[in-house]
mmCIF file of C-alpha atoms in Angstrom:
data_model
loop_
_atom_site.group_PDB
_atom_site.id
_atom_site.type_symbol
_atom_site.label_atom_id
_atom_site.label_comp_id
_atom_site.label_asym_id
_atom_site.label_seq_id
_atom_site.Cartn_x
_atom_site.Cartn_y
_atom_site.Cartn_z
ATOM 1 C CA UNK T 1 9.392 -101.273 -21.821
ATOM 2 C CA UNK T 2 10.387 -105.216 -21.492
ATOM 3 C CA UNK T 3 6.472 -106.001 -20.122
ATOM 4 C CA UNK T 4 5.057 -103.600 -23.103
ATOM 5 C CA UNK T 5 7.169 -105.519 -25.479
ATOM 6 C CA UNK T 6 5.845 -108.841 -24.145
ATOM 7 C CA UNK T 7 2.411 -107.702 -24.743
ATOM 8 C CA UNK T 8 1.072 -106.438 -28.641
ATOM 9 C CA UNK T 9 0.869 -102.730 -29.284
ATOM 10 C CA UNK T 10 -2.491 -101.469 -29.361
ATOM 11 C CA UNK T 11 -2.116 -98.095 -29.316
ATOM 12 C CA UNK T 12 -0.185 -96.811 -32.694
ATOM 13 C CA UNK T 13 2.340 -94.432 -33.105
ATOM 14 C CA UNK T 14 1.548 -90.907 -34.690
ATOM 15 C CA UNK T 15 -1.488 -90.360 -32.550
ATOM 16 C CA UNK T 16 -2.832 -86.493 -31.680
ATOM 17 C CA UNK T 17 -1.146 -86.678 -27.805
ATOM 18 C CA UNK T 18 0.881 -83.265 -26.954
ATOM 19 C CA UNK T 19 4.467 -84.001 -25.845
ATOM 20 C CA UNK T 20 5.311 -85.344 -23.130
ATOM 21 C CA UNK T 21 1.733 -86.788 -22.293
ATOM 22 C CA UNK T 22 1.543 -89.137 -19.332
ATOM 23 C CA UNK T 23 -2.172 -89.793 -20.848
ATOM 24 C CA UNK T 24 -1.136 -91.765 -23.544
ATOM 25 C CA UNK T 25 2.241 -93.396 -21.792
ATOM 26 C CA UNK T 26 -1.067 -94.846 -19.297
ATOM 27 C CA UNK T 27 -3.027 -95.598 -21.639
ATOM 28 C CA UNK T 28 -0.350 -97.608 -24.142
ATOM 29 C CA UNK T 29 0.218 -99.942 -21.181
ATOM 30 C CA UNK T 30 -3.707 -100.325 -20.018
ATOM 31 C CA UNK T 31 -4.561 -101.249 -23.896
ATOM 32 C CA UNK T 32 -1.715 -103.865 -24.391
ATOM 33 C CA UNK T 33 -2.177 -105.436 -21.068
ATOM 34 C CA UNK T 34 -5.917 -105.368 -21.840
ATOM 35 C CA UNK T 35 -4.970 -107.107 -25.652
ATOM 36 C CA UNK T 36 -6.802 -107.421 -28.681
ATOM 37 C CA UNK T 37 -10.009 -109.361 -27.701
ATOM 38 C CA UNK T 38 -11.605 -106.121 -26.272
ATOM 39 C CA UNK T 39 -13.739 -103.040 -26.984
ATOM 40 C CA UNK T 40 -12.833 -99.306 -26.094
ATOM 41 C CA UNK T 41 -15.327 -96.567 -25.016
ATOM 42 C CA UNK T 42 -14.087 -93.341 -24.989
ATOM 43 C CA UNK T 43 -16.422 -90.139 -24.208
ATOM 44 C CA UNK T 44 -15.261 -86.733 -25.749
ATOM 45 C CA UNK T 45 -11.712 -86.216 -23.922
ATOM 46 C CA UNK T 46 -8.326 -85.792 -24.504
ATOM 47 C CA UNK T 47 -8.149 -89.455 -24.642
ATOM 48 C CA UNK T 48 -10.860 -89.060 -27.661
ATOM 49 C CA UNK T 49 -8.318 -86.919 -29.352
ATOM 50 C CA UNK T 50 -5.598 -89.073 -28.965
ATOM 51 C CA UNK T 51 -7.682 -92.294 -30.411
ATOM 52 C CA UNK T 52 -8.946 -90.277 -32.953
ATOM 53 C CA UNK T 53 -12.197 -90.316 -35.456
ATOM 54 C CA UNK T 54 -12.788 -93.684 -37.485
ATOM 55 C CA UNK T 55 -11.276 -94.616 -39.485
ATOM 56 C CA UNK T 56 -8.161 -93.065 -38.591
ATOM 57 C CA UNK T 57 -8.239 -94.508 -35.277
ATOM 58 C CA UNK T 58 -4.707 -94.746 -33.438
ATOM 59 C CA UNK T 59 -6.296 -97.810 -31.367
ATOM 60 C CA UNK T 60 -6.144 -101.643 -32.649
ATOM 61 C CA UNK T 61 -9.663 -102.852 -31.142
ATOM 62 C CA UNK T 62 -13.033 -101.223 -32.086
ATOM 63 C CA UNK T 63 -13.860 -97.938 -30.413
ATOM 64 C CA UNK T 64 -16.933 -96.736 -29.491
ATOM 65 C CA UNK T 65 -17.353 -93.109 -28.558
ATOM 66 C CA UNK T 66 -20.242 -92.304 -26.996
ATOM 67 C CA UNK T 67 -21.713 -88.602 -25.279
ATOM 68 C CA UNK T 68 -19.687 -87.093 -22.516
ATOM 69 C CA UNK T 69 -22.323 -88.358 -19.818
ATOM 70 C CA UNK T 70 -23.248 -92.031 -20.744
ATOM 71 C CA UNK T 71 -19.805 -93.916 -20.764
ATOM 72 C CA UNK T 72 -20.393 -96.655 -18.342
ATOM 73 C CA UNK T 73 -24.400 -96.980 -19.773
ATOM 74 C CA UNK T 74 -23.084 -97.916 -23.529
ATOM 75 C CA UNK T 75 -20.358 -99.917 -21.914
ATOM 76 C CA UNK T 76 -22.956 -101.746 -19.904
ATOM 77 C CA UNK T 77 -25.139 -102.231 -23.503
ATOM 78 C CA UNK T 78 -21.752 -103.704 -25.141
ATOM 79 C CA UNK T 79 -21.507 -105.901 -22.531
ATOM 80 C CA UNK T 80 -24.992 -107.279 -22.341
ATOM 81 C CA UNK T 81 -24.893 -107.595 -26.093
ATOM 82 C CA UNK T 82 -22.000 -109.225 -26.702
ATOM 83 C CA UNK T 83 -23.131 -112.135 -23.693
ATOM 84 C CA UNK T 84 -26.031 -112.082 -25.652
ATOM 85 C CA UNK T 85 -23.842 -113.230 -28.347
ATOM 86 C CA UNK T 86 -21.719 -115.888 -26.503
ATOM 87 C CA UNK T 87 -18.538 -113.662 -26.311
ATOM 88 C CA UNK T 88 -18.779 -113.257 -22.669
ATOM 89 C CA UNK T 89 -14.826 -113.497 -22.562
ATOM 90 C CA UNK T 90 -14.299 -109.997 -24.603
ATOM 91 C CA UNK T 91 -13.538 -107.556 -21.871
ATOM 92 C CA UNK T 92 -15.247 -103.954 -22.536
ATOM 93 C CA UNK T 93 -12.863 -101.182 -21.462
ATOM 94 C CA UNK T 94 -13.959 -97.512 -20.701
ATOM 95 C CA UNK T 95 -10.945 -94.886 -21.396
ATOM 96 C CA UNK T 96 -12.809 -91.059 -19.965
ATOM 97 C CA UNK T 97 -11.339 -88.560 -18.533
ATOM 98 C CA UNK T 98 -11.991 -87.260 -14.905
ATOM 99 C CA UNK T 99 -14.817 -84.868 -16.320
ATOM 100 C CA UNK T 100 -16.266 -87.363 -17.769
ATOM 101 C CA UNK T 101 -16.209 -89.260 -14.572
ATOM 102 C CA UNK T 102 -16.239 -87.475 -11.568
ATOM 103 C CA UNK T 103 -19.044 -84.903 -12.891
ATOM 104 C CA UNK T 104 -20.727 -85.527 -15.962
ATOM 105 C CA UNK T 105 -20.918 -89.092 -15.903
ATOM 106 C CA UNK T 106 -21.085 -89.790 -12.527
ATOM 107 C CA UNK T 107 -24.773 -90.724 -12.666
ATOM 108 C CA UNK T 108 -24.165 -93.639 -15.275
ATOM 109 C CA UNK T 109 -20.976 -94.465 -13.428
ATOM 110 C CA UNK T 110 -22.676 -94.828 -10.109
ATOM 111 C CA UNK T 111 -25.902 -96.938 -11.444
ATOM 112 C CA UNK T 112 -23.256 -99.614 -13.741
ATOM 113 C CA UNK T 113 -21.517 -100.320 -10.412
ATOM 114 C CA UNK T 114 -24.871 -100.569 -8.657
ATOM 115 C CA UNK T 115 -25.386 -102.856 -10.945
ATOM 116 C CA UNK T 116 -22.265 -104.742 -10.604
ATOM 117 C CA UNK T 117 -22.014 -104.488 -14.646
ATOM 118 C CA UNK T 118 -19.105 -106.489 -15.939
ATOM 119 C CA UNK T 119 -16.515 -103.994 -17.357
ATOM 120 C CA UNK T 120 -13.195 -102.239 -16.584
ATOM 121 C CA UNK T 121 -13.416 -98.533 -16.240
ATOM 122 C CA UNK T 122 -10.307 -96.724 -15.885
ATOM 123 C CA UNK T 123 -10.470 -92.849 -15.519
ATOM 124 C CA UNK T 124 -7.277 -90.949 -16.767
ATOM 125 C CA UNK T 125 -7.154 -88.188 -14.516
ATOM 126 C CA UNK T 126 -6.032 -85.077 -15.261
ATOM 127 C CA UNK T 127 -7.452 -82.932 -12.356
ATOM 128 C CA UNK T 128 -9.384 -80.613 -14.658
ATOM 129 C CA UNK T 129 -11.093 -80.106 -18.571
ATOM 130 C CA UNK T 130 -7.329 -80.145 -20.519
ATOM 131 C CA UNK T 131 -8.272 -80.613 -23.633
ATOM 132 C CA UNK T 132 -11.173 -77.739 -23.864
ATOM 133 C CA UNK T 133 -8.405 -75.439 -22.369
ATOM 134 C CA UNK T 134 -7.994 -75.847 -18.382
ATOM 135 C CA UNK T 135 -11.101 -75.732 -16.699
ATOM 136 C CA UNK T 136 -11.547 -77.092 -13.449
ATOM 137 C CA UNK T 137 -13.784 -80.604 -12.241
ATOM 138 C CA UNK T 138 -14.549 -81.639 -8.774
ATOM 139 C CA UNK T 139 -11.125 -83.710 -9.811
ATOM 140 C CA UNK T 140 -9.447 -80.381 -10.112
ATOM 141 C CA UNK T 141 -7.599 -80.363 -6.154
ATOM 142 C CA UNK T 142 -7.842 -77.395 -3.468
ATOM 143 C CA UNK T 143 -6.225 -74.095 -4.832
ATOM 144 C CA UNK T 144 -5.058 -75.100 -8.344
ATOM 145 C CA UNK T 145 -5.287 -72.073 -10.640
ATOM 146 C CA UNK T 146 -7.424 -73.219 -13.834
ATOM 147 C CA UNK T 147 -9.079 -71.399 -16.898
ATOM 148 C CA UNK T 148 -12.119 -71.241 -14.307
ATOM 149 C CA UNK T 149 -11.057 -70.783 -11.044
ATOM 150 C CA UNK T 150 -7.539 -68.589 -12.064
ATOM 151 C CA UNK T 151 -7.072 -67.551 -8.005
ATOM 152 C CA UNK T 152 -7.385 -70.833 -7.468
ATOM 153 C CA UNK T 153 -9.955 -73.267 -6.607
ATOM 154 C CA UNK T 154 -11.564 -73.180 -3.304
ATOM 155 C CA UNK T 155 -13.189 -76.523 -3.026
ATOM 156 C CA UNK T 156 -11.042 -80.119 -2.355
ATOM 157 C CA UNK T 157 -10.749 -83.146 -4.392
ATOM 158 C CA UNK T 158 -14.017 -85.440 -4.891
ATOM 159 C CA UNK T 159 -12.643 -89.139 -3.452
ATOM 160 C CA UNK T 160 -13.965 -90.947 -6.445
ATOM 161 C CA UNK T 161 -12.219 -94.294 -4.908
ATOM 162 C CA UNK T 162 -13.881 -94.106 -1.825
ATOM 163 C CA UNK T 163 -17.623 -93.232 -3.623
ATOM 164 C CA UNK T 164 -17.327 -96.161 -5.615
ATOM 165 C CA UNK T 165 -15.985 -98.762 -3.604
ATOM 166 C CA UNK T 166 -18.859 -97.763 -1.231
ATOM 167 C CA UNK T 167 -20.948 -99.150 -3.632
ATOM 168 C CA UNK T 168 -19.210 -102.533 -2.591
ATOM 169 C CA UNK T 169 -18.397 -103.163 -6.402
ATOM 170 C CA UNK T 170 -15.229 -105.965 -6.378
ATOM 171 C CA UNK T 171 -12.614 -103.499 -7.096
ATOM 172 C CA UNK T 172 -11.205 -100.171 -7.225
ATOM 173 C CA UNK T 173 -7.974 -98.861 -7.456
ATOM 174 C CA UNK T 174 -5.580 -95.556 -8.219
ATOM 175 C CA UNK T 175 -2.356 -95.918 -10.281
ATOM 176 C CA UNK T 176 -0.304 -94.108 -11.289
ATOM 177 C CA UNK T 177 2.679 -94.522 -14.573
ATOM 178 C CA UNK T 178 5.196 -93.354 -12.103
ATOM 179 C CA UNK T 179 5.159 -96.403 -10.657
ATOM 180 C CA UNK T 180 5.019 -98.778 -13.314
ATOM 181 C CA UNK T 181 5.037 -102.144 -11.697
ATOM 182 C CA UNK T 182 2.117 -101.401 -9.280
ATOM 183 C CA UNK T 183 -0.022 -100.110 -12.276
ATOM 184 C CA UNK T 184 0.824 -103.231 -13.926
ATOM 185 C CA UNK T 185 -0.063 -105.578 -11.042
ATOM 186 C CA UNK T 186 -3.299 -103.838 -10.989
ATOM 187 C CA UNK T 187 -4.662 -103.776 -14.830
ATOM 188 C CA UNK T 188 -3.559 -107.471 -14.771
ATOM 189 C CA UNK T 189 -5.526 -107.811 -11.559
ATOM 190 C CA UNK T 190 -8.939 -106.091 -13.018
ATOM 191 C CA UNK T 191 -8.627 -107.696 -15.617
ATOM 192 C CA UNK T 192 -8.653 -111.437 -14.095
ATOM 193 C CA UNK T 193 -11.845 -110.215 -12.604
ATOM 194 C CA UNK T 194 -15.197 -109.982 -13.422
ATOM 195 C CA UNK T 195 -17.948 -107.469 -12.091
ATOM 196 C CA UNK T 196 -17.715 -103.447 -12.093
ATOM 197 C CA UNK T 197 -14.076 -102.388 -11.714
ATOM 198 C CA UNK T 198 -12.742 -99.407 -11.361
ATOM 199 C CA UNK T 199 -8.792 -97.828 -11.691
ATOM 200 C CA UNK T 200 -8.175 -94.269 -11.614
ATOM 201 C CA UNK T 201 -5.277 -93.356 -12.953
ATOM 202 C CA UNK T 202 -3.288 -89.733 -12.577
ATOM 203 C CA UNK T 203 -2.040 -88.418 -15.585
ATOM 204 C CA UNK T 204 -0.107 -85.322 -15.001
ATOM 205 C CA UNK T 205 -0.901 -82.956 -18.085
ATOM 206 C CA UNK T 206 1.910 -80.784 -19.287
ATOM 207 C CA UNK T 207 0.147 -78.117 -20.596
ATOM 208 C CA UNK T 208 -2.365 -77.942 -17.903
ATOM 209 C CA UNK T 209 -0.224 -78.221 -14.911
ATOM 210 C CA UNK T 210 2.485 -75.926 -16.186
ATOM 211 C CA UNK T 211 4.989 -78.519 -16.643
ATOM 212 C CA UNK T 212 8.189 -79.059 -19.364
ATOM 213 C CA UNK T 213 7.790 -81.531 -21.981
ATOM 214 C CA UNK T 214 9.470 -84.109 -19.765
ATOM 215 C CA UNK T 215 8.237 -83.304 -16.329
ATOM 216 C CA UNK T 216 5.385 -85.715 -16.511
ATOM 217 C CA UNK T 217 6.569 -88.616 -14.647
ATOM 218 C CA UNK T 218 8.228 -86.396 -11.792
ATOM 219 C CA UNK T 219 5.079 -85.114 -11.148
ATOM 220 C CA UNK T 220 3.139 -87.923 -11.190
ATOM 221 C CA UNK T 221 5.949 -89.791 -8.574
ATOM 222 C CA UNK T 222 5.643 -86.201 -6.622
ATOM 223 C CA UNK T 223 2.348 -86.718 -6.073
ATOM 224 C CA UNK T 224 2.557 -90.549 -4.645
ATOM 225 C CA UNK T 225 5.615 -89.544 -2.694
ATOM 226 C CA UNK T 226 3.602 -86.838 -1.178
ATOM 227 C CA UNK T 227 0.803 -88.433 0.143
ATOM 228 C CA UNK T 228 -1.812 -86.242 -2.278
ATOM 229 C CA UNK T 229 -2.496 -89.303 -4.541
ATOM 230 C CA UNK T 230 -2.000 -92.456 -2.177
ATOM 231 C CA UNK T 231 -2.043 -95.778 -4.208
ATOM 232 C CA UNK T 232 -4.280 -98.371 -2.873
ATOM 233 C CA UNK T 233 -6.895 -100.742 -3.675
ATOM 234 C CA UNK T 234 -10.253 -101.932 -2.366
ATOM 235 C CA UNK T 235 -11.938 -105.225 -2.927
ATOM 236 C CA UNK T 236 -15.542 -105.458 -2.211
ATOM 237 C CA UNK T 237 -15.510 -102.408 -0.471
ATOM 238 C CA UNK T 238 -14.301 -103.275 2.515
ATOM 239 C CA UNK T 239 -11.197 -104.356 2.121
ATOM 240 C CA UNK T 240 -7.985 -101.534 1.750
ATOM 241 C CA UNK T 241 -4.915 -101.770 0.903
ATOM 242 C CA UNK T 242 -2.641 -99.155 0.818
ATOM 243 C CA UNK T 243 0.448 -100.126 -1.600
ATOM 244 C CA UNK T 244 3.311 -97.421 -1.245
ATOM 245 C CA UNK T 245 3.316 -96.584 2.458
ATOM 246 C CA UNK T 246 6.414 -94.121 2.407
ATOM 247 C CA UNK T 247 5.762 -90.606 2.306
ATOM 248 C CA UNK T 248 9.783 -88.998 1.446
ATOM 249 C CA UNK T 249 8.959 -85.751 0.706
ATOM 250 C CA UNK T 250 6.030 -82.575 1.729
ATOM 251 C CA UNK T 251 3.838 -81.396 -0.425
ATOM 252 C CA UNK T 252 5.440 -78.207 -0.753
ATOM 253 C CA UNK T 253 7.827 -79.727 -3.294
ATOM 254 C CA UNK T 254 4.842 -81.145 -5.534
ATOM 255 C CA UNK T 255 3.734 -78.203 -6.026
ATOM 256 C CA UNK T 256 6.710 -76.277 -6.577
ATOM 257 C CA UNK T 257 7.108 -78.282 -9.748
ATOM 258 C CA UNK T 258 3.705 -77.380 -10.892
ATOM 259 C CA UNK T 259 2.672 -73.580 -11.895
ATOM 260 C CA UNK T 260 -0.535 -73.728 -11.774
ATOM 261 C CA UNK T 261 0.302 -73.178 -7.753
ATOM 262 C CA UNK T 262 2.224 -70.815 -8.413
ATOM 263 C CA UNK T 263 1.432 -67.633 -5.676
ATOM 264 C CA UNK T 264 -0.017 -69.787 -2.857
ATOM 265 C CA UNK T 265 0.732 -68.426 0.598
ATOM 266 C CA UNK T 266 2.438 -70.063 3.531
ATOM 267 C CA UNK T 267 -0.910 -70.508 4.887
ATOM 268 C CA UNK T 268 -2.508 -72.144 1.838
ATOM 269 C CA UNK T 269 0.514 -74.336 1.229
ATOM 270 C CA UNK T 270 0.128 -75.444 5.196
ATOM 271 C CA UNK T 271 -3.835 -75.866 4.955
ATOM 272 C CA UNK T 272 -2.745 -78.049 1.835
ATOM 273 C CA UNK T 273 0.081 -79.958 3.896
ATOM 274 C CA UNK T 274 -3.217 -80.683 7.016
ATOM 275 C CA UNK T 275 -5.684 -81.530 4.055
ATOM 276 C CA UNK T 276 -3.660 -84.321 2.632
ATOM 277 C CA UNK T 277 -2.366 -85.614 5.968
ATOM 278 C CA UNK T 278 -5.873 -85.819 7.109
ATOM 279 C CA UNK T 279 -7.084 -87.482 4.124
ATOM 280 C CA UNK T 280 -3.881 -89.863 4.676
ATOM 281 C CA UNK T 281 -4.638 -90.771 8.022
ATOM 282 C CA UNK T 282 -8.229 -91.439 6.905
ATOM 283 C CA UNK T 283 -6.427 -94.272 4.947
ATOM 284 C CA UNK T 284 -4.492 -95.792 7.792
ATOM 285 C CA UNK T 285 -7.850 -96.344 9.836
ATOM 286 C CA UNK T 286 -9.452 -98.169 6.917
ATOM 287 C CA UNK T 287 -6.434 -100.056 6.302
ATOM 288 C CA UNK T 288 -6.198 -100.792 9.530
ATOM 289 C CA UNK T 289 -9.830 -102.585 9.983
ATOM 290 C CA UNK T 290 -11.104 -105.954 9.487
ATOM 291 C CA UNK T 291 -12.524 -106.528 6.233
ATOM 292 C CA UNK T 292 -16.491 -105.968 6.656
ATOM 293 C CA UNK T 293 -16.109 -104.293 9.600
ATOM 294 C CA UNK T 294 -17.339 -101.275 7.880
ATOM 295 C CA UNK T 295 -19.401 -102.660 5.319
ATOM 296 C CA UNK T 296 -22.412 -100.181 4.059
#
């Protein structure tokens, strides 16, 4: 709370989160870090519901809410326009949930960091649709029961990292508030640089995960303790860097804390176990290369 207080509020109390919300814990530290001189844009998600309609807004900076699929093409318009205006130092900051990112929006997404458009875009994911009542996105991981796949989904994770950082943009990143310093380190870091950057941030969501009111942040450390959500960074694509390299615990106990796993069989929970240590070692290797080595 000491770096929060060092930095103005710009998210307001009595906003529309649920209890408990790790969405809008993340996102009260990536809007006062990101401070006053910048503009929002915030597709229909549960973010959208926490911000709220104009001009009621729960946010201190000008919001712009734009359809589910074209977040990062008005953010790249508010940027070009407000160069055009000589207030190239205003940062533009995209809030959108995973569905808004990893599947509807991709498109947009994937031609502003083609274009190396100058914004931050942070994705608060979720794993799945939480605020139009559970239903799984490509974010959504390998057998979690949603609204839409309730015996469980039978498809992994999309590596939304790894897609964009192959488009060689100058950063991406995951985050998570369980560990608060390294998310800090990192907005501050985006936000000192200029170009198409990305953070994706997991937001365990109470209601959607099957967790109590306060089981937010154990989850979300679960997960990083686990190896299933690995925090690490890439800078022009090439370069990795993997920033909490101790794994403490199996992934058996993340998902015991979770019921929307609940009923998954020895062999799903092993497949599970292979599928994140796989996806782990996949890490190491890029870690362990020189930077370009592997440049597309």
């Amino acid at each position: 709370m000491q770096d929060l207080d060092n930095h103005p509020a710009m998210l307001c109390s009595g906003h529309a989160a649920c209890p408990g919300c790790m969405e809008a814990l993340s996102a009260r530290h990536v809007l006062a870090r990101m401070g006053p001189d910048t503009i929002a844009v915030i597709p229909p998600s549960c973010m959208a519901i926490i911000a709220g309609p104009q001009p009621y807004s729960s946010l201190k900076i000008p919001v712009y809410q734009p359809t589910l699929e074209a977040s990062a093409a008005a953010a790249s318009g508010i940027r070009r326009a407000l160069n055009a205006t000589g207030r190239g130092q205003t940062q533009v900051l995209v809030l959108a949930g995973d569905g808004g990112t990893y599947d509807i929006g991709l498109q947009a997404l994937s031609s502003a960091a083609e274009r190396n458009e100058d914004m931050l875009y942070v994705c608060l994911d979720n794993e799945g649709y939480m605020n139009t009542g559970a239903q799984k996105s490509s974010s959504t991981p390998l057998y979690a029961r949603t609204s839409s796949t309730p015996a469980g989904k039978l498809s992994r994770k999309k590596n939304l990292t790894a897609i964009i950082a192959a488009h060689g943009v100058p950063y991406t990143a995951t985050a998570s508030v369980g560990f608060m310093p390294d998310m800090l380190r990192k907005i501050d870091k985006a936000k000192a640089m200029r170009g198409f950057r990305l953070l994706t941030l997991l937001v365990p969501c109470v209601d959607g995960w099957g967790l109590p009111d306060d089981g937010g942040l154990r989850a979300a450390r679960y997960a990083v303790e686990c190896g299933a959500f690995p925090l690490y960074e890439v800078e022009h694509g090439t370069r990795y860097t993997v920033n909490h390299r101790e794994r403490t615990r199996p992934v058996a106990e993340y998902l015991a804390v979770q019921k929307r796993y609940r009923g998954m069989s020895a062999d799903e929970t092993a497949r599970l176990q292979a599928e994140v240590d796989a996806g782990w070692d996949w890490l190491m290797r890029l870690e362990g290369r020189e930077a370009g080595q592997f440049a597309p």
